Short mmCIF file of N, CA and C in Angstrom, two decimals:
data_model
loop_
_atom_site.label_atom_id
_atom_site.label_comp_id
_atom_site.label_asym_id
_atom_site.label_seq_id
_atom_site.Cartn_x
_atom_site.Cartn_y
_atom_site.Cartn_z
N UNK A 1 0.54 -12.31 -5.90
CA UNK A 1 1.06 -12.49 -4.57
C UNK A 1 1.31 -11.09 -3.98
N UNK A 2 0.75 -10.93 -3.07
CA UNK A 2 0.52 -9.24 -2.50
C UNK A 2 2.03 -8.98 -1.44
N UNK A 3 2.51 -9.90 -1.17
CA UNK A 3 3.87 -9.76 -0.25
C UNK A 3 5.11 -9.95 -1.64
N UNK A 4 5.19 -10.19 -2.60
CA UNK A 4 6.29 -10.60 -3.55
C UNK A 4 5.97 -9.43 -4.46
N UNK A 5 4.56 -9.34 -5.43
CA UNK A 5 4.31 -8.71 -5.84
C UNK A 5 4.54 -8.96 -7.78
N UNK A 6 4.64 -10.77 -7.43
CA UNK A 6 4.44 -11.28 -8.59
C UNK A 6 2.82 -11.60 -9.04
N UNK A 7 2.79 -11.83 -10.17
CA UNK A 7 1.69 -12.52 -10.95
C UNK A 7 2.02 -14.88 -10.28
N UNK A 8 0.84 -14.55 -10.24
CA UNK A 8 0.70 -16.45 -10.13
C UNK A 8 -0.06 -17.25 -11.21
N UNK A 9 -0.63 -16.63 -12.26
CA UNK A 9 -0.80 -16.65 -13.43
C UNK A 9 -1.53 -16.05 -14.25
N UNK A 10 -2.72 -16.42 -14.78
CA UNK A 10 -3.01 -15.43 -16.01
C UNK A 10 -3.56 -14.39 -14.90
N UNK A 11 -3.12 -13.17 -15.37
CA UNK A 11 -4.33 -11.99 -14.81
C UNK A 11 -4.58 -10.70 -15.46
N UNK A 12 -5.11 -9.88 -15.35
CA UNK A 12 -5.64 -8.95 -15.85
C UNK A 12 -5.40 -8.00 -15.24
N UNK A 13 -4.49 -7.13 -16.31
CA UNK A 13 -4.35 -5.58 -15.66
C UNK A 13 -4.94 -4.75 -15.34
N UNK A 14 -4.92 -3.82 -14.03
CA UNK A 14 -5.96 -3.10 -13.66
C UNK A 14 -5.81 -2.08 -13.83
N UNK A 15 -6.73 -1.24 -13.73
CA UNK A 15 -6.32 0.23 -14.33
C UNK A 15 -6.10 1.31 -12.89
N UNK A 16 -6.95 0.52 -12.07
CA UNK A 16 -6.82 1.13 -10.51
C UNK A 16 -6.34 -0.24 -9.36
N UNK A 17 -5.57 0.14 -8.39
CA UNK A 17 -4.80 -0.91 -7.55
C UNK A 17 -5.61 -0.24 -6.43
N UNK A 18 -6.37 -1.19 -5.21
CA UNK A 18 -6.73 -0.82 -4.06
C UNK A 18 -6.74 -2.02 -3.34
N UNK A 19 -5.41 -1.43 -2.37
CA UNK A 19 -4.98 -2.13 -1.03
C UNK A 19 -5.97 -1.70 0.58
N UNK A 20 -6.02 -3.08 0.87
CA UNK A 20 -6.86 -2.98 1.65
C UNK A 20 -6.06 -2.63 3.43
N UNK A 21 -6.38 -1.92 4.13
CA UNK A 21 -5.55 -1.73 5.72
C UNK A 21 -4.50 -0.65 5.84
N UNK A 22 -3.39 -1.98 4.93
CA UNK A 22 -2.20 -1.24 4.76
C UNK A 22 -1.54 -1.33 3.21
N UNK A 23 -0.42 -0.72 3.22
CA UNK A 23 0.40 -0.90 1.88
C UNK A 23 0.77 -2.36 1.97
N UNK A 24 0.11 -3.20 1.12
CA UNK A 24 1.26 -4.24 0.78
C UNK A 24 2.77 -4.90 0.27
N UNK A 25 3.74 -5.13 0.64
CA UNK A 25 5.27 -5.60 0.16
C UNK A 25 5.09 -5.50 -1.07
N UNK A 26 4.47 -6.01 -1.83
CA UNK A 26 4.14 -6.17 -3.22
C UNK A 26 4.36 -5.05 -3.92
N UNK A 27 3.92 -4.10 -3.40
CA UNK A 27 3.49 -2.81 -4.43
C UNK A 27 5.07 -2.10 -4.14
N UNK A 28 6.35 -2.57 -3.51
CA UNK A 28 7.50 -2.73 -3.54
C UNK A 28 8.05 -3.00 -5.21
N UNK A 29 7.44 -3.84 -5.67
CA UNK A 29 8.06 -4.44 -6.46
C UNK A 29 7.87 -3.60 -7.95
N UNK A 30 9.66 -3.70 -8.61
CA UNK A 30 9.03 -2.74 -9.49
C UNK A 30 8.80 -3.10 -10.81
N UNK A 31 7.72 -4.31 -11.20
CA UNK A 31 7.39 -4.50 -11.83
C UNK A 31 5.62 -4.22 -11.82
N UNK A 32 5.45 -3.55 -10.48
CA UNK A 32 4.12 -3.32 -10.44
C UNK A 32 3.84 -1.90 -10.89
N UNK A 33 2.63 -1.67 -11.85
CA UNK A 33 2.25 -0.48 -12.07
C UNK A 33 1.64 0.34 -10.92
N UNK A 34 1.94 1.63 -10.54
CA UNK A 34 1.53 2.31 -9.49
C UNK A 34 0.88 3.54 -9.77
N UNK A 35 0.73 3.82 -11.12
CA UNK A 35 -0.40 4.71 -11.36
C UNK A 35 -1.57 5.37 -10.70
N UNK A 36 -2.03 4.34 -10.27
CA UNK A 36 -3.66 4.67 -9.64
C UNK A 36 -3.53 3.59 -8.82
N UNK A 37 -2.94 3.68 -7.56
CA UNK A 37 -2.73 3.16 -6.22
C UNK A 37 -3.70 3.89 -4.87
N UNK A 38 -4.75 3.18 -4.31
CA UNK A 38 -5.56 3.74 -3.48
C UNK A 38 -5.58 2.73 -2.22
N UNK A 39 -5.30 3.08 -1.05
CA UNK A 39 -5.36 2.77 0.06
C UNK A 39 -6.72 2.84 0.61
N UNK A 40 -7.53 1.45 0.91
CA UNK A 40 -9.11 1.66 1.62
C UNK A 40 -8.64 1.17 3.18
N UNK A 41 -9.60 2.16 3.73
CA UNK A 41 -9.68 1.94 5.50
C UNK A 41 -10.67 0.43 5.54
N UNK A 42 -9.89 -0.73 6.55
CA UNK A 42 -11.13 -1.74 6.76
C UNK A 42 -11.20 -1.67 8.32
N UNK A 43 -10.81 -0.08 8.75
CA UNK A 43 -11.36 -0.31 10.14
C UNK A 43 -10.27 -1.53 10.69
N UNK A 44 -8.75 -1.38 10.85
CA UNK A 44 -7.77 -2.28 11.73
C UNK A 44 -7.58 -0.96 12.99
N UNK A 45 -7.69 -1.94 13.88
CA UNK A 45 -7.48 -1.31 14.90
C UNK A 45 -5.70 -1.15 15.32
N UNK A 46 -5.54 -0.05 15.81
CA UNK A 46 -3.99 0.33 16.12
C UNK A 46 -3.16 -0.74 16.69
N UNK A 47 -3.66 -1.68 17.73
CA UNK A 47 -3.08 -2.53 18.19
C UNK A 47 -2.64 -4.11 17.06
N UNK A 48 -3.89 -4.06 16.05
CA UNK A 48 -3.32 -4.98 15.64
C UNK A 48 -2.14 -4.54 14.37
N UNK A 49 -2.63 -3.19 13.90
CA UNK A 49 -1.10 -2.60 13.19
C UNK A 49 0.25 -2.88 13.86
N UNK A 50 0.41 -2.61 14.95
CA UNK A 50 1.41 -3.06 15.70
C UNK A 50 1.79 -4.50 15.76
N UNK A 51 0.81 -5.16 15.80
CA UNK A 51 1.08 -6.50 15.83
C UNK A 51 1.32 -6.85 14.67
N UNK A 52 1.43 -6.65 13.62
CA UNK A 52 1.68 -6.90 11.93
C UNK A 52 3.26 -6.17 12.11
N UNK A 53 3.76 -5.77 13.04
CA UNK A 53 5.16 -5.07 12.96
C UNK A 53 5.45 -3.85 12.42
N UNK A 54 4.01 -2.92 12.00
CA UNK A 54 4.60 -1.67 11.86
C UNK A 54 4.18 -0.94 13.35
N UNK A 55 5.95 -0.13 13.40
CA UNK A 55 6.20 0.60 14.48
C UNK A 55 5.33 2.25 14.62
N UNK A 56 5.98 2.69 13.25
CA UNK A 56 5.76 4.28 13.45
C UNK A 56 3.95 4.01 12.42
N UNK A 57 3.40 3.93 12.95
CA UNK A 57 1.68 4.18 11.67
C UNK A 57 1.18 5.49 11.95
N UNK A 58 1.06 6.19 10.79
CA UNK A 58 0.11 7.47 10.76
C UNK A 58 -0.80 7.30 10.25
N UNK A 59 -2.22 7.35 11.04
CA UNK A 59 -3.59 7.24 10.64
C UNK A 59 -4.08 7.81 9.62
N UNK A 60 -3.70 7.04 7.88
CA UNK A 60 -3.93 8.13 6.65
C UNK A 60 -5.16 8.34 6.46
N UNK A 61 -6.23 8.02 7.38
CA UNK A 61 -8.11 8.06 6.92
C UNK A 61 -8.46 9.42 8.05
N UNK A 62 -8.02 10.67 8.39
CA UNK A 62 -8.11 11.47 9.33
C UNK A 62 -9.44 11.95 8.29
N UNK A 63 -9.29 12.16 6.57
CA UNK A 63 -10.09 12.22 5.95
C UNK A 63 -10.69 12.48 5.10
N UNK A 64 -10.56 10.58 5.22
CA UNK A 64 -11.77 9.64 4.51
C UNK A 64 -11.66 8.16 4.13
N UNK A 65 -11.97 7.41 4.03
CA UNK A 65 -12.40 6.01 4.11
C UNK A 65 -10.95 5.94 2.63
N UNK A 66 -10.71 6.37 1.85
CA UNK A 66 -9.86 5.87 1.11
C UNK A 66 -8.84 7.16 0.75
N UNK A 67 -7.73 6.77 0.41
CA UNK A 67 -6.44 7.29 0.24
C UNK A 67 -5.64 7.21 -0.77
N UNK A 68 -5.38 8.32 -1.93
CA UNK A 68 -4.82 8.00 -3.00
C UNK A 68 -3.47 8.10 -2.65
N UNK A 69 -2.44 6.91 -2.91
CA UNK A 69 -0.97 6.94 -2.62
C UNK A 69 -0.44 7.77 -3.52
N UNK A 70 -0.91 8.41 -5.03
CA UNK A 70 0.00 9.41 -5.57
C UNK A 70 1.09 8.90 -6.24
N UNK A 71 0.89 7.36 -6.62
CA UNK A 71 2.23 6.94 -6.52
C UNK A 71 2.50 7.11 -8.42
N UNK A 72 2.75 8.41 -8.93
CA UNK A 72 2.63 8.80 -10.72
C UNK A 72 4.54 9.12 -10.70
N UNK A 73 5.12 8.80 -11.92
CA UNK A 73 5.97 9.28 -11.85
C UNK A 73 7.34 9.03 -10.96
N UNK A 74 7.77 10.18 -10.74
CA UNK A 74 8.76 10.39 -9.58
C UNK A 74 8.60 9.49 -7.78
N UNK A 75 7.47 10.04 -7.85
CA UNK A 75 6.17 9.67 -6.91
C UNK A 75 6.16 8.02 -6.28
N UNK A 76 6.47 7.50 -7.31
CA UNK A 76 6.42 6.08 -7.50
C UNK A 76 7.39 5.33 -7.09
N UNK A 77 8.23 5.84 -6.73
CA UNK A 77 9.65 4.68 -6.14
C UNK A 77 9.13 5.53 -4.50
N UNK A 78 8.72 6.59 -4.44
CA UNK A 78 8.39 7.08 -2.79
C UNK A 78 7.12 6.14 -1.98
N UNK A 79 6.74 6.15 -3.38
CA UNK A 79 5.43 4.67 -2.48
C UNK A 79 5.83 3.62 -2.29
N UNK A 80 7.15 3.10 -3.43
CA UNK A 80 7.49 1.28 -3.12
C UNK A 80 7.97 1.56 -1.76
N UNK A 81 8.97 2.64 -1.47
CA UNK A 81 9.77 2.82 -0.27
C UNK A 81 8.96 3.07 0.92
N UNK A 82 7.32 3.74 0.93
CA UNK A 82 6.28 3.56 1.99
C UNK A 82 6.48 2.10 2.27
N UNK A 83 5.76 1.44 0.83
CA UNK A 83 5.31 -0.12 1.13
C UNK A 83 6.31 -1.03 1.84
N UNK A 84 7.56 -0.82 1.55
CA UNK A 84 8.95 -1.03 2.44
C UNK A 84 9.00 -0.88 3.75
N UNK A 85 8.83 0.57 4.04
CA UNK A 85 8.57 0.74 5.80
C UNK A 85 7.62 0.06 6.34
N UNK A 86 6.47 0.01 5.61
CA UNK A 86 4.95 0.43 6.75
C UNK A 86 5.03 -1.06 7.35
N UNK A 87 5.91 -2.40 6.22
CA UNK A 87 6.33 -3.96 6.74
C UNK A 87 5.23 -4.66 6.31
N UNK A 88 5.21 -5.84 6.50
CA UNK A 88 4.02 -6.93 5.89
C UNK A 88 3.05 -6.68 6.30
N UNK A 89 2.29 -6.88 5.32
CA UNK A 89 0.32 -6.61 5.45
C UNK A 89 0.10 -8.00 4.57
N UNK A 90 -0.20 -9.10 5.57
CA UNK A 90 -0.98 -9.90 4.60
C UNK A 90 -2.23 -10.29 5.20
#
């Protein structure tokens, strides 16, 4: 579940996480591994970011089509707290 950021049953751990648009609620949660967290551009246009309720968006593809969140370590409660702001992406 990409907004909770639970398992819904059997699944398989990944070794790389790639969210599609925006950060999902999910990756909030801290039972999720954030190791190798990558943000892909699907081409949302600004208006409908807004319409999903995030206010402040900084265009992270200035460049390139994908975006490593960095989220190792320390690093890693600074990304749940992105996925917190940036608001629901489902």
């Amino acid at each position: 579940d990409a907004t909770r950021g639970v398992a819904l049953g059997a699944v398989v751990r990944p070794k790389r996480i790639v969210t599609l648009g925006l950060p999902k609620t999910g990756l909030a949660s801290p039972t999720v591994d954030l190791s190798d967290v990558w943000l892909a551009d699907v081409g949302l246009p600004a208006e409908a970011i807004r319409r999903a309720g995030v206010e402040r968006y900084l265009d992270p593809f200035r460049s390139g089509s994908a975006v490593e969140m960095r989220c190792r370590g320390f690093g890693a409660t600074r990304c749940r707290d992105r996925a917190l702001r940036a608001g629901p992406s489902r």
